mmCIF file of C-alpha atoms in Angstrom:
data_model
loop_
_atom_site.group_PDB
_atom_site.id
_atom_site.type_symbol
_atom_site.label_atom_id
_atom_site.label_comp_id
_atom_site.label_asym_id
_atom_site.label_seq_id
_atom_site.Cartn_x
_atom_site.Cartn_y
_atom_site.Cartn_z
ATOM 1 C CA UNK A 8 0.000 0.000 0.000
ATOM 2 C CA UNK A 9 1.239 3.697 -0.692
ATOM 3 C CA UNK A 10 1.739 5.747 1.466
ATOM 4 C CA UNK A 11 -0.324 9.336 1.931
ATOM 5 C CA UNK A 12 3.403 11.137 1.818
ATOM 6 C CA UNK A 13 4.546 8.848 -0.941
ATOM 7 C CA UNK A 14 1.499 9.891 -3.157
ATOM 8 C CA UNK A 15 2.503 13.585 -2.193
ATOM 9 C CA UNK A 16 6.062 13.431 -3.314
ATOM 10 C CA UNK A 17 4.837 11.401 -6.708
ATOM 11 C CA UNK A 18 2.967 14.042 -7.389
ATOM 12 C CA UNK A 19 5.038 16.583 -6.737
ATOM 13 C CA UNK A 20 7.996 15.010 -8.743
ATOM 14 C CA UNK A 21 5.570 14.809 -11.932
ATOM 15 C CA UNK A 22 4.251 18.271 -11.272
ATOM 16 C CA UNK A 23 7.682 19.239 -10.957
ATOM 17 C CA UNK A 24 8.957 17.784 -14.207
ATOM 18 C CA UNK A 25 5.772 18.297 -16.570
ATOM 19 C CA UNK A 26 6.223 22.055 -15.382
ATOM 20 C CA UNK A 27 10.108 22.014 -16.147
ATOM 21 C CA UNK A 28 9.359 20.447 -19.357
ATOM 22 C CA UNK A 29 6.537 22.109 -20.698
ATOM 23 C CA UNK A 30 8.399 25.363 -20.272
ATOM 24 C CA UNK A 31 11.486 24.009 -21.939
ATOM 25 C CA UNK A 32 8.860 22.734 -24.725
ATOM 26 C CA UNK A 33 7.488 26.176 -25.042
ATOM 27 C CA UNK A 34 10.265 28.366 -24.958
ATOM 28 C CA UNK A 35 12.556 26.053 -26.719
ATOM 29 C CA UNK A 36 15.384 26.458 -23.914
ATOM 30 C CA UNK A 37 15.784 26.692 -20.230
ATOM 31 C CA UNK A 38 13.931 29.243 -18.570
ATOM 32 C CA UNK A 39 16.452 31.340 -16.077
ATOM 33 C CA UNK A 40 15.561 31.581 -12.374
ATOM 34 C CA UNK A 41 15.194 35.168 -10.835
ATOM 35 C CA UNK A 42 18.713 34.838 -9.247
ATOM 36 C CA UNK A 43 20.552 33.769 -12.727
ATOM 37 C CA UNK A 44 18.674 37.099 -14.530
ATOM 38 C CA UNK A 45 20.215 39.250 -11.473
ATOM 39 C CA UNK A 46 23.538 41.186 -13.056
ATOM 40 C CA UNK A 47 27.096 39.462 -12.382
ATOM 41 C CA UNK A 48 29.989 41.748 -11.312
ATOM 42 C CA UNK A 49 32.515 41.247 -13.556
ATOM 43 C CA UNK A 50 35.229 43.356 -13.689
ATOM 44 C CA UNK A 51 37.368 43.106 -17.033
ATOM 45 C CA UNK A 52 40.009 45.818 -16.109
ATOM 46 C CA UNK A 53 41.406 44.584 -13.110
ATOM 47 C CA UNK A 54 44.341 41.712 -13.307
ATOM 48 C CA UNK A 55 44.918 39.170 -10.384
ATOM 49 C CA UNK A 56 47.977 37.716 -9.214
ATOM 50 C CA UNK A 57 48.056 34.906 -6.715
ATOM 51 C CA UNK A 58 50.433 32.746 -4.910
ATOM 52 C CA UNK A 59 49.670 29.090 -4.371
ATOM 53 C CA UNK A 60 51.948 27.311 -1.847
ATOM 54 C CA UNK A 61 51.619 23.626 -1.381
ATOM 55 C CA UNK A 62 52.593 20.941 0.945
ATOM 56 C CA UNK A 63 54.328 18.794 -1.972
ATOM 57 C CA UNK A 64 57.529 19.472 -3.012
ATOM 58 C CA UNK A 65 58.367 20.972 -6.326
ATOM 59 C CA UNK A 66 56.632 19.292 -9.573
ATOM 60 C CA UNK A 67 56.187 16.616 -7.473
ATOM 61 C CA UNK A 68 53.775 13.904 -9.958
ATOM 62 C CA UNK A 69 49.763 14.490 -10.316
ATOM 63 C CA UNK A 70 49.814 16.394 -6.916
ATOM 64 C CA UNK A 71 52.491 19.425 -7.805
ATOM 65 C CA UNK A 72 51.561 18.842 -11.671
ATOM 66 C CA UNK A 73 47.871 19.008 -11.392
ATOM 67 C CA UNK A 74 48.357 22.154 -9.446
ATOM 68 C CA UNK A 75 50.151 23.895 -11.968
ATOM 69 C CA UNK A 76 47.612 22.481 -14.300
ATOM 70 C CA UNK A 77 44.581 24.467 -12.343
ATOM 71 C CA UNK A 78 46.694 27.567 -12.348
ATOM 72 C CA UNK A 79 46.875 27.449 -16.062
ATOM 73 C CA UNK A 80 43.346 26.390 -16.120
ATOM 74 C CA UNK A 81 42.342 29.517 -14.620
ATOM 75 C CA UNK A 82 44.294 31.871 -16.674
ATOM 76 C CA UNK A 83 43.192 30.256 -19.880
ATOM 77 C CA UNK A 84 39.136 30.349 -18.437
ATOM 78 C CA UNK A 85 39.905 34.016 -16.945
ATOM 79 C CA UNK A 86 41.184 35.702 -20.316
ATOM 80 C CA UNK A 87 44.629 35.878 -18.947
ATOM 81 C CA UNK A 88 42.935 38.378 -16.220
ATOM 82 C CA UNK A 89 43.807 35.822 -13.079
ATOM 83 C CA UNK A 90 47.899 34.351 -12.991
ATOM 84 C CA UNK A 91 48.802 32.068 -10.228
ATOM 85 C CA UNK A 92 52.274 31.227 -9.254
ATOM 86 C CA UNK A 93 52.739 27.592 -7.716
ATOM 87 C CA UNK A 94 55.196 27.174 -5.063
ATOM 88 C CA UNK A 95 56.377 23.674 -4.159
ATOM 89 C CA UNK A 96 56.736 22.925 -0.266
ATOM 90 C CA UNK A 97 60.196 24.972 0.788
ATOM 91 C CA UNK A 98 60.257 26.866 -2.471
ATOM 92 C CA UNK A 99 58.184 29.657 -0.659
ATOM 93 C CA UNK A 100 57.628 28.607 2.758
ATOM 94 C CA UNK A 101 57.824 25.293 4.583
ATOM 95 C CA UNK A 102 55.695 23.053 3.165
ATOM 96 C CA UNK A 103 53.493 22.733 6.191
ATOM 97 C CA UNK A 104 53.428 26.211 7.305
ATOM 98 C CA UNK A 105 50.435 27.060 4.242
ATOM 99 C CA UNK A 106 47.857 27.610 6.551
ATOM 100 C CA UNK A 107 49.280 29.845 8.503
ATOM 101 C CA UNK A 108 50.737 31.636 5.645
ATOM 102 C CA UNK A 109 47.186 31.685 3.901
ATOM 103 C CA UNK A 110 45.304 32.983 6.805
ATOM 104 C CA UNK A 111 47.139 35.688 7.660
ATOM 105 C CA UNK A 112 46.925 36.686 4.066
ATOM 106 C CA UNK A 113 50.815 36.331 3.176
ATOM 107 C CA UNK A 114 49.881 33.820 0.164
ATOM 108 C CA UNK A 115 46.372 33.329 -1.161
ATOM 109 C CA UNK A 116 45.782 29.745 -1.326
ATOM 110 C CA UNK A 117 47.515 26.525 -0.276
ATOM 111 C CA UNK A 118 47.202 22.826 -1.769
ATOM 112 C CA UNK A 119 47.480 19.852 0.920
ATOM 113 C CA UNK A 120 45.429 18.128 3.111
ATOM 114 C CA UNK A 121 43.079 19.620 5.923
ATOM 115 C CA UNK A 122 44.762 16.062 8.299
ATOM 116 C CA UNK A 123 48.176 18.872 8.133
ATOM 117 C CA UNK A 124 46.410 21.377 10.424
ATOM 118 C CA UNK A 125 45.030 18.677 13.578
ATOM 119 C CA UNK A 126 47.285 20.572 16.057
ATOM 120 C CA UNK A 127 45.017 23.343 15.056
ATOM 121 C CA UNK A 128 41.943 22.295 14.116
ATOM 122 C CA UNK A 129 41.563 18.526 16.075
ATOM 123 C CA UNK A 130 38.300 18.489 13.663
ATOM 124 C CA UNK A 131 40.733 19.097 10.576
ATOM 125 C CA UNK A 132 41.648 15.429 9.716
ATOM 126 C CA UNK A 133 37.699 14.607 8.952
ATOM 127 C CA UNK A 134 37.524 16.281 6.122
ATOM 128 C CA UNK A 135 41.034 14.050 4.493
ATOM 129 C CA UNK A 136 39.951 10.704 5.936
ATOM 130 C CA UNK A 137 38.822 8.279 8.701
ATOM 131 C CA UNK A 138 40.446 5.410 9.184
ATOM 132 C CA UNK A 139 38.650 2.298 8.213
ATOM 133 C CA UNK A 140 36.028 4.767 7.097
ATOM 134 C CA UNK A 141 34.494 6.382 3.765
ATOM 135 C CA UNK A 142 36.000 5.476 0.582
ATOM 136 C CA UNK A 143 37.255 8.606 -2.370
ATOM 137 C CA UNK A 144 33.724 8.570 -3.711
ATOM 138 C CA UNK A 145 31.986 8.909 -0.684
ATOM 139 C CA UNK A 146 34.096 11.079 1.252
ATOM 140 C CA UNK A 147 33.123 13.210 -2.267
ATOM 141 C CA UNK A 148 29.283 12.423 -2.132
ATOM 142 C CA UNK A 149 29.661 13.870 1.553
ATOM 143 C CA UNK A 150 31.439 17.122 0.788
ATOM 144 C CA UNK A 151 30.034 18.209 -2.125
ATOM 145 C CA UNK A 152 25.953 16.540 -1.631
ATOM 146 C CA UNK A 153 25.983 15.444 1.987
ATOM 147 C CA UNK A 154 26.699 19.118 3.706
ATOM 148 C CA UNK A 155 30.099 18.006 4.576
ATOM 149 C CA UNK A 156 31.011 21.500 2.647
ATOM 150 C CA UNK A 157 29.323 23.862 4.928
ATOM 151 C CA UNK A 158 30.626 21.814 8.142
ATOM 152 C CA UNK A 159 33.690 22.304 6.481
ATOM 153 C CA UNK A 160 33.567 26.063 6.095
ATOM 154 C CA UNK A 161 32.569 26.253 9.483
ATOM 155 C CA UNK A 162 35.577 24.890 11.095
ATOM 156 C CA UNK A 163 37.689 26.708 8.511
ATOM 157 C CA UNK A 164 35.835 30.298 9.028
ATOM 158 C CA UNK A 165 37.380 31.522 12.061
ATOM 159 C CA UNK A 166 40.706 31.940 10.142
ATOM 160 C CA UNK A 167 39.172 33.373 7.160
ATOM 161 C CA UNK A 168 39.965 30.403 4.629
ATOM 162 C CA UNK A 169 37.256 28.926 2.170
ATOM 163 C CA UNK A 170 37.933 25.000 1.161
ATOM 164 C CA UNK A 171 37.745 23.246 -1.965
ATOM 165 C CA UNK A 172 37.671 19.716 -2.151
ATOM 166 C CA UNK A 173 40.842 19.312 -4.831
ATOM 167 C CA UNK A 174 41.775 16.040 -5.293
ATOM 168 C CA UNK A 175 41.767 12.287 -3.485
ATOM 169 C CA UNK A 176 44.112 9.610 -4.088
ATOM 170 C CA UNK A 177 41.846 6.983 -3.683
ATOM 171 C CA UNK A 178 42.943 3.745 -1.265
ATOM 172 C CA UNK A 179 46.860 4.011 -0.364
ATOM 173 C CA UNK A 180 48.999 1.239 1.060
ATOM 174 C CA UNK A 181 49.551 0.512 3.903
ATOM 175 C CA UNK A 182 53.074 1.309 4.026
ATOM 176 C CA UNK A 183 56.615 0.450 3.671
ATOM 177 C CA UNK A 184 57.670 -1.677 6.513
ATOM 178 C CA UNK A 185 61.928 -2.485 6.969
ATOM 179 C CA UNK A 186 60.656 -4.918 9.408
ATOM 180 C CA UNK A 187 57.752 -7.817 9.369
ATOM 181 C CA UNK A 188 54.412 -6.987 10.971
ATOM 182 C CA UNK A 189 53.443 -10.383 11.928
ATOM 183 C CA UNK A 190 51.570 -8.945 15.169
ATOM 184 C CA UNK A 191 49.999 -6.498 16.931
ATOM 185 C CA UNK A 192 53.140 -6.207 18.963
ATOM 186 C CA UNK A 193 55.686 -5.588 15.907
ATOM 187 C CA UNK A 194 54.175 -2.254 16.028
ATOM 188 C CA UNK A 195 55.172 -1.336 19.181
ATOM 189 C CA UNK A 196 57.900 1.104 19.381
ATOM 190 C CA UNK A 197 58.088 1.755 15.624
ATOM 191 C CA UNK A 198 58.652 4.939 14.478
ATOM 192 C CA UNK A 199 56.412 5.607 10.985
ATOM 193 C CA UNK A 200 55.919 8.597 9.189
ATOM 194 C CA UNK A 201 52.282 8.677 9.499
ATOM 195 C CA UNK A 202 49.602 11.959 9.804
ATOM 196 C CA UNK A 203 46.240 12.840 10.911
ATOM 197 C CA UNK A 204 43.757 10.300 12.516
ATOM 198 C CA UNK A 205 45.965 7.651 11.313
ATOM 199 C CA UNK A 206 49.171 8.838 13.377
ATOM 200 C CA UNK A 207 46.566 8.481 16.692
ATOM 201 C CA UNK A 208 45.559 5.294 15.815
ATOM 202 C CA UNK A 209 48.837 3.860 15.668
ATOM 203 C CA UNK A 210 50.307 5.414 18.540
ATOM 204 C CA UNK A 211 47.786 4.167 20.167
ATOM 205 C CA UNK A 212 48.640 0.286 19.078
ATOM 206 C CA UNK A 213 51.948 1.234 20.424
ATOM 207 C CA UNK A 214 53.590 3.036 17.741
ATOM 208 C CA UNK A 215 55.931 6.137 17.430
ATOM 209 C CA UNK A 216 53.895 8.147 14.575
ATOM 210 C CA UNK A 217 55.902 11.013 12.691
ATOM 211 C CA UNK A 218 54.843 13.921 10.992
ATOM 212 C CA UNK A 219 57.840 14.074 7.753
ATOM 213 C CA UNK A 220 57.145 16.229 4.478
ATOM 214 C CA UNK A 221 57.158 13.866 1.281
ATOM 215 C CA UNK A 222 60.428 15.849 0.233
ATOM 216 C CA UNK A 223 61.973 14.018 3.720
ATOM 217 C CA UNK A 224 60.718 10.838 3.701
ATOM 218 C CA UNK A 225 63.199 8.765 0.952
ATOM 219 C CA UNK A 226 66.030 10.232 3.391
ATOM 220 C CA UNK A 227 64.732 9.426 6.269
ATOM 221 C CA UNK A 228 63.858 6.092 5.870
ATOM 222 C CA UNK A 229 67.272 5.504 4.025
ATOM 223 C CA UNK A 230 69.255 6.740 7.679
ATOM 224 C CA UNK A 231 66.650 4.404 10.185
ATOM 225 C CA UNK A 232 65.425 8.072 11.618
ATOM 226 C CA UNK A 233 61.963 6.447 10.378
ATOM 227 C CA UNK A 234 61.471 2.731 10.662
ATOM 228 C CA UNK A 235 58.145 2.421 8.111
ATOM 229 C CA UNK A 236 56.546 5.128 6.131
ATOM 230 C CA UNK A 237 53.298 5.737 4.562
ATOM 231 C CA UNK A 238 52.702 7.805 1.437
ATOM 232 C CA UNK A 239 50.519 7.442 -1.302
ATOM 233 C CA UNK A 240 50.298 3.868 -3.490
ATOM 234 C CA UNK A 241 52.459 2.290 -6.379
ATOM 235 C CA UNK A 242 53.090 5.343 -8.204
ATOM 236 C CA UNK A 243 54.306 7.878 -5.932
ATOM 237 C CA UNK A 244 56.459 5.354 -3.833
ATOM 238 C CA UNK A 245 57.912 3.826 -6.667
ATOM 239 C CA UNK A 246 59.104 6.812 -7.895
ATOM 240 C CA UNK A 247 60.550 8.228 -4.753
ATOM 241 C CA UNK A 248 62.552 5.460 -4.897
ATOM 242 C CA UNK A 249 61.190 3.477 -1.536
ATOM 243 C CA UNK A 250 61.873 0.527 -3.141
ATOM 244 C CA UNK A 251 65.143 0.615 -2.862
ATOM 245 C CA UNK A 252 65.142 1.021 0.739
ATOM 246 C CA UNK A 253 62.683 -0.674 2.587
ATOM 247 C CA UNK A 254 62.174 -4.409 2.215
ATOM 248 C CA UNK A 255 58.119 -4.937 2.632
ATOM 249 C CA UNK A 256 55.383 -3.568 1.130
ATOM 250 C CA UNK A 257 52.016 -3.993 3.344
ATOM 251 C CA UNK A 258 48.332 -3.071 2.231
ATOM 252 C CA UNK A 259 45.829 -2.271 2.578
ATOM 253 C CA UNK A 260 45.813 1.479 3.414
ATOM 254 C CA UNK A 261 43.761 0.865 6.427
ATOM 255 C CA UNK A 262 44.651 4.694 7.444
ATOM 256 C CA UNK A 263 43.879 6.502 4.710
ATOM 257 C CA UNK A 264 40.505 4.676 2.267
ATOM 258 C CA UNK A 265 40.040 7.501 0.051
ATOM 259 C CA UNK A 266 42.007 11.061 1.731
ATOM 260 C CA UNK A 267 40.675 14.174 0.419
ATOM 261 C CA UNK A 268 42.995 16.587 -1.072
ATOM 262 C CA UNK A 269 41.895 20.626 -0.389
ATOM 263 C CA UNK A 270 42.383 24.047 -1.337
ATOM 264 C CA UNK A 271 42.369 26.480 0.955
ATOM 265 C CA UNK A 272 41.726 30.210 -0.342
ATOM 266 C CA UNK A 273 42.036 33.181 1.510
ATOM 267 C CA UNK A 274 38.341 34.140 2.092
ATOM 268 C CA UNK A 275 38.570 37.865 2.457
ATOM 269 C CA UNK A 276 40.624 37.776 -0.737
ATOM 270 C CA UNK A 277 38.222 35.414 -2.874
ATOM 271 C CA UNK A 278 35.021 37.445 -1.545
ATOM 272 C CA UNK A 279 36.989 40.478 -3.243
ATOM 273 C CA UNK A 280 37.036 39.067 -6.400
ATOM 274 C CA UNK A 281 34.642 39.317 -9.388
ATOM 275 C CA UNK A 282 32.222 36.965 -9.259
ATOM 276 C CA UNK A 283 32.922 35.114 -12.256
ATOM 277 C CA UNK A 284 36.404 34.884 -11.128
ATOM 278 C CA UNK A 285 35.673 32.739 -8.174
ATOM 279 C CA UNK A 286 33.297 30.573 -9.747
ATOM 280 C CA UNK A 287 36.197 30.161 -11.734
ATOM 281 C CA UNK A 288 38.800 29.252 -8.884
ATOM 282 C CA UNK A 289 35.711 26.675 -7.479
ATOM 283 C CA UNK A 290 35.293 24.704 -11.092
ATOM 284 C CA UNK A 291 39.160 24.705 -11.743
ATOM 285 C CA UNK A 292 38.973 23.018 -7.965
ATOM 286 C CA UNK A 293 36.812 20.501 -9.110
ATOM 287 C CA UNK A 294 37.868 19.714 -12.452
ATOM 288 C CA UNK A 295 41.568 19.048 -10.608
ATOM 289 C CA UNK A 296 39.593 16.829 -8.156
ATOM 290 C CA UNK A 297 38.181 14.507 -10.813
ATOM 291 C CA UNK A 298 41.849 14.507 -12.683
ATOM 292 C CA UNK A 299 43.659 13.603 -9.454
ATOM 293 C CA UNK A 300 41.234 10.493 -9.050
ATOM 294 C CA UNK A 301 41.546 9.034 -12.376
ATOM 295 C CA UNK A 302 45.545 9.686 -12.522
ATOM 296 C CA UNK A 303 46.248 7.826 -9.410
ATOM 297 C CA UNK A 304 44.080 4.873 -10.192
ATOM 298 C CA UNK A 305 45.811 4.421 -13.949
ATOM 299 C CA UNK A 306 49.283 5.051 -12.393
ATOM 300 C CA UNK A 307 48.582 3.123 -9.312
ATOM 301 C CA UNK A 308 47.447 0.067 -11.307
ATOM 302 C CA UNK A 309 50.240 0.465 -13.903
ATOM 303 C CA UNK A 310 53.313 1.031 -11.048
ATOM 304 C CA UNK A 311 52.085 -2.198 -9.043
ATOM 305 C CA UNK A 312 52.667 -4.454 -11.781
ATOM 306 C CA UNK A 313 56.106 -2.981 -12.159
ATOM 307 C CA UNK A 314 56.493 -3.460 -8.529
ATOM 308 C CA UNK A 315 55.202 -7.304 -8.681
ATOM 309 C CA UNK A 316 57.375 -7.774 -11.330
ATOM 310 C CA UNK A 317 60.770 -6.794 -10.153
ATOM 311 C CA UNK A 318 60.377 -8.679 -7.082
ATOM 312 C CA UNK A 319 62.829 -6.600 -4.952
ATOM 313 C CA UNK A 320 60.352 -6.718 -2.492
ATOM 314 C CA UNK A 321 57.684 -8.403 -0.629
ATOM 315 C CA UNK A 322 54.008 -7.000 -1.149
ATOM 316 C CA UNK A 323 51.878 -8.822 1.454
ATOM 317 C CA UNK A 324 49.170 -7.771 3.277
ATOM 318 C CA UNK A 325 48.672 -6.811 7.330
ATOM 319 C CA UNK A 326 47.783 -10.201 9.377
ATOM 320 C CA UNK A 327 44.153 -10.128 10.458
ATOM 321 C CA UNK A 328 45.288 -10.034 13.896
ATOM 322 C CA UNK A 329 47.101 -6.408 12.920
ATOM 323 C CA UNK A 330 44.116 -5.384 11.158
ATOM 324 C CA UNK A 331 41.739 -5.899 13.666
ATOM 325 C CA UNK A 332 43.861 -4.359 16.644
ATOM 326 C CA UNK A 333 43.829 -1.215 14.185
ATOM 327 C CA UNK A 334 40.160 -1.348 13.733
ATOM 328 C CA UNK A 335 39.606 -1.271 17.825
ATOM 329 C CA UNK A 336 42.600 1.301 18.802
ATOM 330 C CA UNK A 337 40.460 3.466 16.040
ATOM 331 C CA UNK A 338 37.332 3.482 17.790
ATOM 332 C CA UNK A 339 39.033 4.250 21.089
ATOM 333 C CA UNK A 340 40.791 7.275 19.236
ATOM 334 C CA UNK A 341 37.142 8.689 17.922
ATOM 335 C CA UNK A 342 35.436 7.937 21.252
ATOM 336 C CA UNK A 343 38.298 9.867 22.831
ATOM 337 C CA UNK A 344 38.669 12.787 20.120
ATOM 338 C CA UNK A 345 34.765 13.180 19.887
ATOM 339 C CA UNK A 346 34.348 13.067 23.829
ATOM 340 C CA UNK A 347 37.005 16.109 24.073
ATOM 341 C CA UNK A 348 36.291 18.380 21.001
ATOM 342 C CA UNK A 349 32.838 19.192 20.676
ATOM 343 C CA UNK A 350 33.206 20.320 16.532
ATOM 344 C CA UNK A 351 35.057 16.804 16.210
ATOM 345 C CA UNK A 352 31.865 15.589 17.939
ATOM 346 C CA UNK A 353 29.861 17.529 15.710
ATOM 347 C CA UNK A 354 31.224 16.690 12.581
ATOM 348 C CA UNK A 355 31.982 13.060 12.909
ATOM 349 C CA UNK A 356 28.185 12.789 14.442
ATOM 350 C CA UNK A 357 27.473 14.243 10.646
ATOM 351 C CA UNK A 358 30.307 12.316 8.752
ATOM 352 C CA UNK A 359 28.628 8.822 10.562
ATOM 353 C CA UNK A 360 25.000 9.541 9.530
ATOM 354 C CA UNK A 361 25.849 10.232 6.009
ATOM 355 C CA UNK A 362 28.104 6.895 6.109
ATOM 356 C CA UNK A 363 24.600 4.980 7.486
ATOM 357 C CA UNK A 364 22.624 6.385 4.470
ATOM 358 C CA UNK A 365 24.961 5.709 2.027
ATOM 359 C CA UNK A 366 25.871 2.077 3.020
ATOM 360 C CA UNK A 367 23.507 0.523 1.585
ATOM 361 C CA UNK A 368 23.425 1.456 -2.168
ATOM 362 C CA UNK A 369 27.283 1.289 -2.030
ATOM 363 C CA UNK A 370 27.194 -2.120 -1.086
ATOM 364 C CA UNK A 371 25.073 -2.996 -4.049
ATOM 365 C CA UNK A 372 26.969 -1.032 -6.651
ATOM 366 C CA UNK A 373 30.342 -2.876 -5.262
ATOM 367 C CA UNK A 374 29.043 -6.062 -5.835
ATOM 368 C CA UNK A 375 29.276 -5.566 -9.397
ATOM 369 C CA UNK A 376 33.076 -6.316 -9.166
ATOM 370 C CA UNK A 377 32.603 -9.760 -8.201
ATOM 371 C CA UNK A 378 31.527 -11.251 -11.509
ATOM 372 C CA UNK A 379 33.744 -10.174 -13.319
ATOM 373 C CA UNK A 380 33.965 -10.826 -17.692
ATOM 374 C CA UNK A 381 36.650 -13.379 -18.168
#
């Protein structure tokens, strides 16, 4: 039987539609809404140059790249009008000092990740990852559809910074390991090079977590300052050479499912612009996003067959027993973060609910990888 409210929003999806499409029919295009008729300020004497700093060092693959990509974008989309200058991590500033440096106005945007900024913001590493939690396309469906953005901007506004979501690298690995992790207890005392919620989960398994810039992390892995190191997946790590020394390869990237990638603008800066200027800055955003993703999942698959097929080291993946330790020390870390934060509590309250609703339909559109076509 159908319900009195399901009637009600039948009808009002037809109405909606015959309406949309009889006006379409009649006027032969899209009729504009009384905010698109409303004048845009454009301003087509004024030139704009920006800085962009970022956390990566210079022309560092699909990360530093795409970034110079979007700059271009936007001059090409802007006339010329709009220039940004991309500065790899050290080039300008440290490479984690961007928020800072943004805020206060000294550069106007930043590229990284918002896990960077956790002794800041302890909220901050929700909008990269959870651990064990939302995958690249739904940490996406939450930002962008889920009101994940305005939770976002929320957390951000006190320091006058708008995000963009800019980019994921889908699943990472788990890491590169110069020792075996055959237990929960080969973690203990091990120093990794590991950020964000993911650092606080391990310490609390008994591990010595490190915050290291990806310009620092071949040489200190290479000198046993760091005994493991996470960083990205096949690609990246094959290229910065952690191959050659580390000796296992573990997955999967339990820490980091799908980490967001942001841009953070300075707001009083972007509200100053014309307006088609910052739409501008928020489609370049996105069209980097959706570039990032499909880069790292054809390099990713392309560098771990390379990897397989050297054999100079052993991929293998974390014992259950490891796995499952991880899993509980996370939900300590969340009860304990949520319990003593009340915006952490606030947004991972949000994050969980969208995670619920989505569920579901996720786990019927992933089942379409198990039957496969020979």
């Amino acid at each position: 039987m159908t319900s009195k409210k399901g009637n009600k929003d039948r009808r009002d999806f037809v109405k909606k539609v015959g309406g949309s499409m009889a006006m379409v029919g009649a006027l032969g295009v899209a009729a504009c809404t009384p905010e698109e008729k409303k004048s845009i300020n454009i301003n087509f004497n004024n030139t704009y140059r920006w800085k962009m700093t970022t956390t990566w060092p210079p022309n560092f693959p699909v990360v530093g790249e795409g970034c110079k990509m979007m700059a271009e974008w936007v001059r090409k989309m802007s006339g010329g009008r709009m220039e940004i200058t991309v500065y790899g991590g050290g080039e300008l500033i440290p490479a984690l000092e961007g928020f800072d440096a943004v805020s206060n106005g000294a550069v106007e945007m930043n590229h990284g990740a918002a896990y960077y900024w956790a002794g800041k913001l302890p909220a901050a590493p929700f909008f990269t990852c959870v651990p064990f939690g939302m995958n690249a396309q739904q940490m996406g469906s939450w930002i962008i559809s889920g009101g994940g953005q305005k939770l976002w901007e929320e957390l951000y506004a006190p320091f006058d910074l708008k995000p963009f979501i800019c980019g994921n690298t889908g699943v990472q690995m788990g890491g590169w390991f110069n020792k075996e992790v055959n237990s929960l207890d080969s973690l203990k005392g091990l120093k990794m090079r590991m950020p964000g919620l993911g650092g606080k989960v391990f310490a609390k398994a008994g591990g010595t977590p490190m915050l290291v810039s990806g310009g620092e992390i071949y040489t200190n892995l290479e000198r046993g300052v760091i005994d493991a190191t996470e960083w990205i997946g096949p690609y990246h790590d094959y290229k910065m050479g952690l191959h050659q020394v580390a000796k296992y390869y573990y997955y999967p990237g339990w820490h980091e499912p799908g980490p967001v990638l942001e841009m953070i603008v300075n707001n009083t800066k972007y509200q100053a612009l014309p307006e088609d200027l910052q739409e501008i800055i928020k489609t370049a955003c996105y069209r980097l996003n959706r570039w990032m993703m499909s880069e790292f999942d054809a390099k990713n698959g392309e560098y771990l067959l390379k990897i397989l097929d050297e054999k100079k080291v052993d991929v293998r993946p974390f014992p259950t027993e490891v796995i499952e330790g991880l899993k509980r020390a996370t939900r300590e870390v969340l009860d304990e973060l949520t319990a003593s934060d009340p915006m952490s509590k606030k947004v991972y309250e949000h994050y969980s609910a969208f995670r619920r609703q989505i569920k579901p339909w996720m786990d019927i559109s992933e089942k379409v990888f198990y039957h496969e076509i020979g």
